[in-house]
Amino acid sequence: MLSEKLKEAGVVGAGGAGFPTYVKADSKVEFVLANGAECEPLIHKDVELMKQFPAQIVSGMHLMMKATGAQRGFFGVKSKNTEAVEAIQAQVKSKPIELTLLGDFYPSGDEYELVYSATGRLIPPAGIPLQVGCVVNNVETLYNVNAASKGVPVTEKFVSVVGAVRQPKSFWVPIGTSFRELIELAGGATVSEYAAFVGGVMMGSLCEDLDGVVSKTTAGLIVLPHDHYLLVRRRRTEPEMNRIGKSACDQCSYCTEFCPRYLLGYEVMPHKVMRSLGFTLSGAEMWNQWSQLCCSCGLCTLYACPEDLFPREACDQGKRDQRAAGLQFVQRKPPQVHPMKDARRVPLSMLRRRLQLEEYESDAPFESVNCAPARVRIKLLQHAGKPAKPVVKRGDKVEKGALIGRVLAADLGANIHASVAGTVASVSDSAIEIVR
Ligand code: SF4
Ligand code: SF4
């Protein structure tokens, strides 16, 4: 069975939260969707993957369709990426898969957006694609599905390294490789002081020390000078953001009017959540409920707000506070798409300009690099669910692809495999280190 092979091989969603793919393969749906939209500014690894490995990706899609009983597949890809479109088109000819051509907008790769674009269906508020007969897989996940069907576990990650580097490019690296080594493989940074966004400037995290390592969900690194606008904004502390928001928000509601979830018909209203910042003891919860259906896409903070405030962070805080208080907001009316949705979509070119990233936009062509790190640190939790349990000990010799961490049968999670051949140097509850 495919789901057993996926579980054994440790396949998880490569484009987001790392949800274990075997669970999706076990479901019964009408449609399988491939997500090749890739809308984080500057990251181009999915485009390169589709150009280089279309047969493997489409084969993975067929396998998922067979496993789930889906009669149709939709392949979401931006029409501007003509080489990727042609490569995929050549593989899906006269098969029950059709291309869903997307515009160059942010965030066209959001699951809710993609399901709506492909099928015209709206996922129920706080729901998942399965509830409208869909499963969605990132294109790299489908590549891994194809490999797992042949018994090959996930040991490598396809990444883009872009921004302030000499040779922006996309390449495969062993899982557990340090970010520092990734930047060296892209020719090194073009500036002396820098930091990197991991996974994207909109939804990724900021890494200042570069000792972080590649996991099964790392899309790539965006290297930027130390004093870049986006780094300065990201370094703000929560009390600072709250203080600024409380004093400067004029309730113009642009954050809500541009919110992609609000425009799809979900009850997300960041301008109302901003009101919660004015309350200290009680009262905030009334406004925080408008954050519950926010997907943290970052558009309100990084594009819509004319005052450079932090409505997305206010929503993140609102969701956290609601969870802690055991409160759950339920949207009672079915979502209805806003009549201005199409007119308010945000083109990537406008977003890059607003983020002061125009000078860094470039291709990130695929290159088969020789990445041979002396040491890898492989995390035991790279996915949604429980961490894998180590099945090796210090001093053990392992081959590339050997199982080193296993998920318990009753748990949601993913197996972990050695990404290089070598000796186990350390084992902890969080990671296993292997030296060559
Ligand atoms: S866009 Fe900015 S200023 Fe306007 S309501 Fe939202 S947070 Fe406040
Ligand atoms: S981050 Fe802002 S724009 Fe994005 S879904 Fe949340 S509230 Fe809407």
Short mmCIF file of C-alpha atoms and ligand atoms in Angstrom, two decimals:
data_model
loop_
_atom_site.label_atom_id
_atom_site.label_comp_id
_atom_site.label_asym_id
_atom_site.label_seq_id
_atom_site.Cartn_x
_atom_site.Cartn_y
_atom_site.Cartn_z
CA MET A 1 0.00 0.00 0.00
CA LEU A 2 1.23 3.49 -0.84
CA SER A 3 0.47 4.94 2.61
CA GLU A 4 2.68 2.32 4.28
CA LYS A 5 5.55 3.10 1.93
CA LEU A 6 5.13 6.83 2.58
CA LYS A 7 5.14 6.25 6.33
CA GLU A 8 8.22 4.07 6.12
CA ALA A 9 10.03 6.62 3.94
CA GLY A 10 9.15 9.57 6.19
CA VAL A 11 7.37 11.64 3.51
CA VAL A 12 5.85 14.86 4.84
CA GLY A 13 4.56 18.04 3.23
CA ALA A 14 7.66 19.73 1.84
CA GLY A 15 6.04 23.11 1.37
CA GLY A 16 4.59 24.04 4.75
CA ALA A 17 3.90 22.55 8.16
CA GLY A 18 5.21 19.09 7.25
CA PHE A 19 1.95 17.18 7.62
CA PRO A 20 2.65 13.44 7.21
CA THR A 21 1.65 12.48 3.67
CA TYR A 22 0.61 8.91 4.52
CA VAL A 23 -2.48 10.32 6.25
CA LYS A 24 -3.52 12.06 3.03
CA ALA A 25 -2.84 8.93 0.96
CA ASP A 26 -5.16 7.01 3.29
CA SER A 27 -8.13 9.33 2.66
CA LYS A 28 -10.80 9.06 -0.04
CA VAL A 29 -11.30 12.22 -2.13
CA GLU A 30 -12.57 13.50 -5.48
CA PHE A 31 -9.57 15.64 -6.38
CA VAL A 32 -5.82 15.62 -5.86
CA LEU A 33 -4.22 19.04 -6.22
CA ALA A 34 -0.55 19.70 -6.87
CA ASN A 35 0.69 22.96 -5.42
CA GLY A 36 3.38 24.51 -7.60
CA ALA A 37 2.25 28.10 -7.04
CA GLU A 38 5.26 29.17 -4.97
CA CYS A 39 4.41 32.74 -4.06
CA GLU A 40 6.98 33.72 -1.41
CA PRO A 41 9.00 36.57 -2.99
CA LEU A 42 12.43 35.54 -4.41
CA ILE A 43 12.07 31.77 -3.72
CA HIS A 44 12.03 29.79 -6.98
CA LYS A 45 12.81 26.21 -5.99
CA ASP A 46 9.46 24.68 -6.99
CA VAL A 47 9.73 26.22 -10.45
CA GLU A 48 13.17 24.67 -10.87
CA LEU A 49 11.94 21.33 -9.56
CA MET A 50 9.06 21.31 -12.07
CA LYS A 51 11.44 22.18 -14.91
CA GLN A 52 13.97 19.49 -13.96
CA PHE A 53 11.85 16.61 -12.65
CA PRO A 54 8.35 16.84 -14.17
CA ALA A 55 8.00 13.08 -14.80
CA GLN A 56 8.69 12.19 -11.16
CA ILE A 57 6.27 14.85 -9.88
CA VAL A 58 3.43 13.81 -12.18
CA SER A 59 4.08 10.14 -11.36
CA GLY A 60 3.74 11.05 -7.65
CA MET A 61 0.46 12.76 -8.45
CA HIS A 62 -0.88 9.67 -10.23
CA LEU A 63 0.12 7.52 -7.26
CA MET A 64 -1.75 9.84 -4.87
CA MET A 65 -4.81 9.84 -7.17
CA LYS A 66 -4.82 6.05 -7.28
CA ALA A 67 -4.41 5.75 -3.50
CA THR A 68 -7.21 8.23 -2.72
CA GLY A 69 -9.56 7.13 -5.50
CA ALA A 70 -9.52 10.64 -6.99
CA GLN A 71 -10.87 10.78 -10.51
CA ARG A 72 -9.34 14.15 -11.31
CA GLY A 73 -6.20 16.06 -10.56
CA PHE A 74 -5.49 19.77 -10.76
CA PHE A 75 -1.95 21.02 -11.13
CA GLY A 76 -1.61 24.58 -9.79
CA VAL A 77 1.21 26.51 -11.43
CA LYS A 78 1.70 30.16 -12.34
CA SER A 79 1.22 30.90 -16.03
CA LYS A 80 4.28 33.20 -16.01
CA ASN A 81 6.52 30.17 -15.40
CA THR A 82 6.28 29.03 -19.00
CA GLU A 83 9.12 26.46 -18.91
CA ALA A 84 7.64 24.75 -15.87
CA VAL A 85 4.15 24.82 -17.43
CA GLU A 86 5.45 23.23 -20.64
CA ALA A 87 7.42 20.58 -18.74
CA ILE A 88 4.39 19.55 -16.68
CA GLN A 89 2.02 19.81 -19.66
CA ALA A 90 4.19 17.36 -21.59
CA GLN A 91 3.72 14.80 -18.80
CA VAL A 92 -0.02 15.18 -18.21
CA LYS A 93 -1.17 14.95 -21.85
CA SER A 94 -4.42 12.97 -22.24
CA LYS A 95 -4.48 12.00 -18.58
CA PRO A 96 -7.11 12.98 -15.97
CA ILE A 97 -4.96 15.85 -14.73
CA GLU A 98 -5.49 19.41 -15.84
CA LEU A 99 -3.42 22.49 -15.24
CA THR A 100 -4.83 25.29 -13.10
CA LEU A 101 -2.97 28.33 -14.36
CA LEU A 102 -2.55 30.97 -11.69
CA GLY A 103 -1.71 34.66 -11.84
CA ASP A 104 1.42 36.06 -10.24
CA PHE A 105 -0.23 37.13 -6.98
CA TYR A 106 0.45 36.66 -3.28
CA PRO A 107 -0.69 34.26 -1.77
CA SER A 108 -1.96 32.14 -4.66
CA GLY A 109 -0.34 29.04 -3.12
CA ASP A 110 -2.39 29.23 0.08
CA GLU A 111 -4.40 25.97 0.29
CA TYR A 112 -7.71 27.80 0.64
CA GLU A 113 -6.90 29.95 -2.41
CA LEU A 114 -5.69 27.02 -4.50
CA VAL A 115 -8.69 24.82 -3.74
CA TYR A 116 -10.99 27.71 -4.69
CA SER A 117 -9.04 28.50 -7.89
CA ALA A 118 -9.03 24.86 -9.02
CA THR A 119 -12.44 23.59 -7.93
CA GLY A 120 -14.53 26.67 -7.07
CA ARG A 121 -15.08 25.17 -3.60
CA LEU A 122 -14.56 27.01 -0.33
CA ILE A 123 -13.08 25.07 2.57
CA PRO A 124 -15.32 25.45 5.66
CA PRO A 125 -14.03 28.04 8.17
CA ALA A 126 -11.10 26.54 10.13
CA GLY A 127 -11.50 23.39 8.02
CA ILE A 128 -9.18 21.36 5.81
CA PRO A 129 -9.28 20.53 2.05
CA LEU A 130 -10.50 17.00 2.83
CA GLN A 131 -13.87 18.48 3.85
CA VAL A 132 -14.46 19.59 0.26
CA GLY A 133 -13.15 16.39 -1.31
CA CYS A 134 -9.55 17.49 -1.92
CA VAL A 135 -6.03 16.70 -0.86
CA VAL A 136 -3.29 19.19 -1.68
CA ASN A 137 0.39 18.30 -2.04
CA ASN A 138 3.35 20.51 -2.74
CA VAL A 139 5.24 19.47 -5.91
CA GLU A 140 8.32 18.40 -3.95
CA THR A 141 6.14 16.21 -1.77
CA LEU A 142 4.89 14.51 -4.95
CA TYR A 143 8.49 14.01 -6.05
CA ASN A 144 9.11 12.32 -2.69
CA VAL A 145 5.94 10.21 -3.05
CA ASN A 146 7.29 8.83 -6.32
CA ALA A 147 10.67 8.06 -4.71
CA ALA A 148 9.04 6.44 -1.65
CA SER A 149 6.97 4.16 -3.91
CA LYS A 150 10.33 2.74 -5.03
CA GLY A 151 11.55 2.38 -1.44
CA VAL A 152 13.69 5.55 -1.36
CA PRO A 153 13.37 7.50 1.94
CA VAL A 154 13.51 11.29 2.31
CA THR A 155 17.14 12.20 2.96
CA GLU A 156 17.62 15.29 0.80
CA LYS A 157 15.91 18.64 0.47
CA PHE A 158 15.58 20.87 -2.57
CA VAL A 159 16.30 24.50 -1.62
CA SER A 160 16.79 27.94 -3.16
CA VAL A 161 19.46 30.23 -1.75
CA VAL A 162 18.80 33.76 -2.96
CA GLY A 163 19.05 37.44 -2.04
CA ALA A 164 22.42 38.96 -1.18
CA VAL A 165 24.49 35.98 -2.41
CA ARG A 166 26.93 35.83 -5.34
CA GLN A 167 25.23 32.97 -7.21
CA PRO A 168 21.52 32.57 -6.41
CA LYS A 169 20.64 28.96 -7.20
CA SER A 170 18.53 25.92 -6.35
CA PHE A 171 20.03 22.57 -5.39
CA TRP A 172 19.67 19.34 -3.38
CA VAL A 173 21.34 19.10 0.01
CA PRO A 174 21.40 16.41 2.71
CA ILE A 175 18.87 17.09 5.48
CA GLY A 176 20.73 18.44 8.50
CA THR A 177 23.18 20.60 6.50
CA SER A 178 23.86 23.96 8.20
CA PHE A 179 22.58 27.23 6.73
CA ARG A 180 26.18 28.49 6.75
CA GLU A 181 27.15 25.76 4.27
CA LEU A 182 24.15 26.58 2.07
CA ILE A 183 25.28 30.18 1.74
CA GLU A 184 28.80 29.02 0.81
CA LEU A 185 27.33 26.81 -1.92
CA ALA A 186 25.64 29.91 -3.35
CA GLY A 187 29.01 31.63 -3.65
CA GLY A 188 28.86 33.36 -0.27
CA ALA A 189 27.14 36.57 0.77
CA THR A 190 27.74 39.81 -1.09
CA VAL A 191 27.76 41.83 2.13
CA SER A 192 29.83 41.43 5.29
CA GLU A 193 26.98 41.61 7.81
CA TYR A 194 23.84 39.69 7.02
CA ALA A 195 21.09 37.39 8.26
CA ALA A 196 18.70 35.05 6.47
CA PHE A 197 15.00 34.43 6.33
CA VAL A 198 14.33 30.69 6.35
CA GLY A 199 11.50 29.62 4.05
CA GLY A 200 10.43 33.11 3.02
CA VAL A 201 10.23 36.73 4.06
CA MET A 202 6.45 36.63 4.43
CA MET A 203 5.84 33.44 6.42
CA GLY A 204 9.32 32.17 7.22
CA SER A 205 11.50 32.74 10.27
CA LEU A 206 14.51 34.98 10.73
CA CYS A 207 17.83 33.26 11.45
CA GLU A 208 20.59 35.57 12.68
CA ASP A 209 23.28 33.04 13.66
CA LEU A 210 23.14 30.68 10.62
CA ASP A 211 23.74 27.62 12.83
CA GLY A 212 20.27 26.36 11.93
CA VAL A 213 19.98 23.25 9.76
CA VAL A 214 17.93 22.15 6.77
CA SER A 215 14.80 20.15 7.59
CA LYS A 216 12.21 18.38 5.42
CA THR A 217 10.24 21.65 5.16
CA THR A 218 13.02 24.18 4.47
CA ALA A 219 12.21 25.90 1.17
CA GLY A 220 15.40 27.93 1.18
CA LEU A 221 17.23 30.96 2.47
CA ILE A 222 16.80 34.62 1.60
CA VAL A 223 20.01 36.34 2.61
CA LEU A 224 19.70 40.08 3.32
CA PRO A 225 22.01 42.77 4.69
CA HIS A 226 21.91 43.18 8.44
CA ASP A 227 20.18 46.58 8.23
CA HIS A 228 17.60 45.70 5.56
CA TYR A 229 14.09 47.10 6.13
CA LEU A 230 12.62 43.59 6.60
CA LEU A 231 15.17 42.55 9.22
CA VAL A 232 14.71 45.77 11.16
CA ARG A 233 10.95 45.20 11.20
CA ARG A 234 11.24 41.52 12.13
CA ARG A 235 13.49 42.29 15.10
CA ARG A 236 10.79 44.33 16.85
CA THR A 237 9.77 42.76 20.14
CA GLU A 238 6.14 42.01 20.93
CA PRO A 239 5.85 44.80 23.55
CA GLU A 240 7.29 47.27 21.00
CA MET A 241 4.87 46.16 18.29
CA ASN A 242 1.97 46.39 20.70
CA ARG A 243 2.97 49.83 21.95
CA ILE A 244 3.38 51.21 18.44
CA GLY A 245 0.13 49.60 17.28
CA LYS A 246 -1.82 50.90 20.25
CA SER A 247 -0.69 54.47 19.69
CA ALA A 248 -0.62 54.66 15.88
CA CYS A 249 -3.44 52.50 14.47
CA ASP A 250 -6.02 54.86 13.01
CA GLN A 251 -8.49 52.04 12.16
CA CYS A 252 -8.26 52.76 8.43
CA SER A 253 -9.00 49.00 7.94
CA TYR A 254 -6.70 48.59 4.91
CA CYS A 255 -5.30 45.49 6.66
CA THR A 256 -8.74 43.89 6.53
CA GLU A 257 -9.60 45.14 3.05
CA PHE A 258 -6.48 43.45 1.60
CA CYS A 259 -6.65 40.29 3.73
CA PRO A 260 -6.88 37.28 1.37
CA ARG A 261 -8.89 35.23 3.86
CA TYR A 262 -11.35 38.10 4.39
CA LEU A 263 -11.69 38.48 0.60
CA LEU A 264 -12.46 34.75 0.30
CA GLY A 265 -15.35 35.26 2.71
CA TYR A 266 -13.89 34.25 6.07
CA GLU A 267 -14.49 36.37 9.15
CA VAL A 268 -10.95 37.67 9.66
CA MET A 269 -10.69 41.35 10.52
CA PRO A 270 -7.19 42.40 11.63
CA HIS A 271 -8.22 46.03 12.13
CA LYS A 272 -10.62 44.84 14.84
CA VAL A 273 -7.90 42.67 16.37
CA MET A 274 -5.73 45.80 16.62
CA ARG A 275 -8.32 47.21 19.03
CA SER A 276 -7.40 44.45 21.48
CA LEU A 277 -4.04 46.21 22.04
CA GLY A 278 -5.85 48.96 23.96
CA PHE A 279 -7.00 46.55 26.68
CA THR A 280 -4.88 45.25 29.53
CA LEU A 281 -7.03 43.30 31.98
CA SER A 282 -10.15 42.29 30.11
CA GLY A 283 -11.92 43.22 26.91
CA ALA A 284 -9.23 42.10 24.44
CA GLU A 285 -10.88 38.71 23.91
CA MET A 286 -13.87 40.39 22.25
CA TRP A 287 -11.60 41.70 19.49
CA ASN A 288 -9.20 38.75 19.40
CA GLN A 289 -11.89 36.47 18.02
CA TRP A 290 -11.46 38.20 14.64
CA SER A 291 -7.99 36.67 14.41
CA GLN A 292 -9.00 33.03 14.66
CA LEU A 293 -9.24 32.32 10.93
CA CYS A 294 -6.07 34.24 9.99
CA CYS A 295 -3.46 32.12 8.16
CA SER A 296 -0.52 34.40 9.09
CA CYS A 297 0.26 35.19 5.47
CA GLY A 298 1.75 38.52 6.57
CA LEU A 299 0.15 40.64 3.86
CA CYS A 300 -1.50 43.02 6.32
CA THR A 301 1.76 43.78 8.16
CA LEU A 302 4.13 43.83 5.20
CA TYR A 303 1.97 45.29 2.44
CA ALA A 304 -1.42 46.69 3.41
CA CYS A 305 -0.81 48.80 6.50
CA PRO A 306 0.17 52.35 5.49
CA GLU A 307 1.56 52.98 8.97
CA ASP A 308 3.98 50.01 9.00
CA LEU A 309 2.18 48.48 11.98
CA PHE A 310 1.92 44.79 12.89
CA PRO A 311 -1.65 43.50 12.46
CA ARG A 312 -0.48 39.96 11.58
CA GLU A 313 1.49 39.77 14.81
CA ALA A 314 -1.56 41.10 16.68
CA CYS A 315 -3.55 38.25 15.08
CA ASP A 316 -0.90 35.67 16.07
CA GLN A 317 -1.05 36.99 19.62
CA GLY A 318 -4.86 37.01 19.51
CA LYS A 319 -4.96 33.36 18.41
CA ARG A 320 -2.52 32.43 21.16
CA ASP A 321 -4.54 34.24 23.82
CA GLN A 322 -7.77 32.65 22.60
CA ARG A 323 -6.20 29.19 22.75
CA ALA A 324 -4.85 29.80 26.24
CA ALA A 325 -8.29 30.95 27.41
CA GLY A 326 -9.97 27.94 25.80
CA LEU A 327 -12.04 30.22 23.57
CA GLN A 328 -13.02 29.19 20.07
CA PHE A 329 -14.60 31.47 17.54
CA VAL A 330 -16.98 29.76 15.14
CA GLN A 331 -18.02 31.43 11.90
CA ARG A 332 -21.70 30.67 11.59
CA LYS A 333 -22.50 31.82 8.08
CA PRO A 334 -20.95 30.04 5.09
CA PRO A 335 -18.07 31.93 3.47
CA GLN A 336 -19.01 34.07 0.52
CA VAL A 337 -16.39 35.49 -1.80
CA HIS A 338 -16.05 39.30 -1.61
CA PRO A 339 -17.07 41.06 -4.85
CA MET A 340 -13.76 42.98 -4.85
CA LYS A 341 -11.56 39.90 -4.41
CA ASP A 342 -10.04 39.92 -7.89
CA ALA A 343 -9.46 43.66 -7.93
CA ARG A 344 -7.59 43.57 -4.63
CA ARG A 345 -5.14 40.79 -5.40
CA VAL A 346 -1.54 41.79 -4.73
CA PRO A 347 0.89 41.27 -7.65
CA LEU A 348 4.31 39.90 -6.65
CA SER A 349 5.99 42.81 -8.43
CA MET A 350 4.16 45.30 -6.17
CA LEU A 351 4.93 43.21 -3.12
CA ARG A 352 8.67 43.06 -3.95
CA ARG A 353 8.71 46.83 -4.34
CA ARG A 354 6.94 47.38 -1.01
CA LEU A 355 9.38 44.99 0.70
CA GLN A 356 12.41 46.71 -0.86
CA LEU A 357 13.43 43.45 -2.52
CA GLU A 358 13.43 44.47 -6.18
CA GLU A 359 17.23 44.52 -6.46
CA TYR A 360 17.39 40.88 -5.27
CA GLU A 361 14.88 39.37 -7.70
CA SER A 362 16.64 36.91 -10.02
CA ASP A 363 16.36 33.36 -11.29
CA ALA A 364 17.66 30.62 -9.00
CA PRO A 365 18.69 28.02 -11.62
CA PHE A 366 19.11 24.38 -10.64
CA GLU A 367 22.68 23.22 -10.16
CA SER A 368 23.86 19.79 -9.18
CA VAL A 369 26.21 20.86 -6.39
CA ASN A 370 28.54 18.64 -4.43
CA CYS A 371 27.25 19.16 -0.92
CA ALA A 372 29.24 16.94 1.44
CA PRO A 373 28.96 18.38 4.97
CA ALA A 374 31.41 16.93 7.51
CA ARG A 375 28.59 16.85 10.07
CA VAL A 376 24.80 16.89 9.82
CA ARG A 377 22.31 17.55 12.61
CA ILE A 378 19.04 15.79 11.84
CA LYS A 379 16.09 16.95 13.91
CA LEU A 380 13.67 14.36 15.25
CA LEU A 381 10.72 16.71 14.82
CA GLN A 382 10.62 18.11 11.29
CA HIS A 383 6.92 17.56 10.81
CA ALA A 384 3.46 17.94 12.32
CA GLY A 385 2.81 15.49 15.16
CA LYS A 386 5.13 13.76 17.61
CA PRO A 387 8.96 13.60 17.33
CA ALA A 388 10.48 10.37 16.07
CA LYS A 389 12.16 8.12 18.68
CA PRO A 390 15.89 7.49 18.07
CA VAL A 391 16.72 3.90 17.05
CA VAL A 392 20.51 4.43 16.94
CA LYS A 393 23.08 5.23 19.62
CA ARG A 394 26.33 7.15 19.79
CA GLY A 395 29.11 5.35 17.89
CA ASP A 396 26.81 3.42 15.54
CA LYS A 397 27.85 3.33 11.89
CA VAL A 398 25.04 4.22 9.49
CA GLU A 399 24.61 4.21 5.73
CA LYS A 400 22.78 6.97 3.88
CA GLY A 401 19.06 6.17 4.02
CA ALA A 402 19.26 4.08 7.20
CA LEU A 403 16.40 4.51 9.65
CA ILE A 404 17.62 6.52 12.67
CA GLY A 405 14.30 7.67 14.19
CA ARG A 406 10.95 5.91 14.18
CA VAL A 407 7.46 7.24 14.78
CA LEU A 408 5.42 5.04 17.12
CA ALA A 409 2.58 3.15 15.43
CA ALA A 410 -0.11 5.02 17.40
CA ASP A 411 1.38 8.50 16.84
CA LEU A 412 1.06 11.01 14.03
CA GLY A 413 4.59 11.71 12.84
CA ALA A 414 7.32 10.70 10.42
CA ASN A 415 10.31 8.40 10.34
CA ILE A 416 13.76 9.99 10.10
CA HIS A 417 16.66 8.61 8.05
CA ALA A 418 20.39 9.23 7.86
CA SER A 419 21.12 11.81 5.19
CA VAL A 420 24.81 10.88 4.92
CA ALA A 421 26.89 7.79 5.64
CA GLY A 422 28.97 8.08 8.80
CA THR A 423 29.14 7.62 12.55
CA VAL A 424 26.48 8.75 14.99
CA ALA A 425 28.21 11.45 17.06
CA SER A 426 25.37 12.30 19.43
CA VAL A 427 21.76 11.43 20.15
CA SER A 428 19.39 13.68 22.10
CA ASP A 429 15.63 14.03 22.42
CA SER A 430 15.67 16.66 19.68
CA ALA A 431 18.33 15.65 17.15
CA ILE A 432 20.85 13.08 15.95
CA GLU A 433 24.26 14.21 14.73
CA ILE A 434 26.21 12.18 12.20
CA VAL A 435 29.83 12.79 11.21
CA ARG A 436 31.18 11.45 7.97
S1 SF4 B 1 -4.00 49.07 8.16
FE1 SF4 B 1 -2.68 49.62 9.89
S2 SF4 B 1 -3.44 51.57 10.60
FE2 SF4 B 1 -5.04 50.71 9.28
S3 SF4 B 1 -6.39 49.59 10.69
FE3 SF4 B 1 -4.89 48.14 9.96
S4 SF4 B 1 -3.25 48.16 11.50
FE4 SF4 B 1 -4.50 50.01 11.81
S1 SF4 B 2 -1.79 37.70 8.18
FE1 SF4 B 2 -3.15 39.45 7.91
S2 SF4 B 2 -3.66 39.43 5.74
FE2 SF4 B 2 -2.90 37.40 6.25
S3 SF4 B 2 -4.67 36.16 6.79
FE3 SF4 B 2 -3.90 37.05 8.68
S4 SF4 B 2 -5.06 38.91 8.97
FE4 SF4 B 2 -5.30 38.32 6.83
#
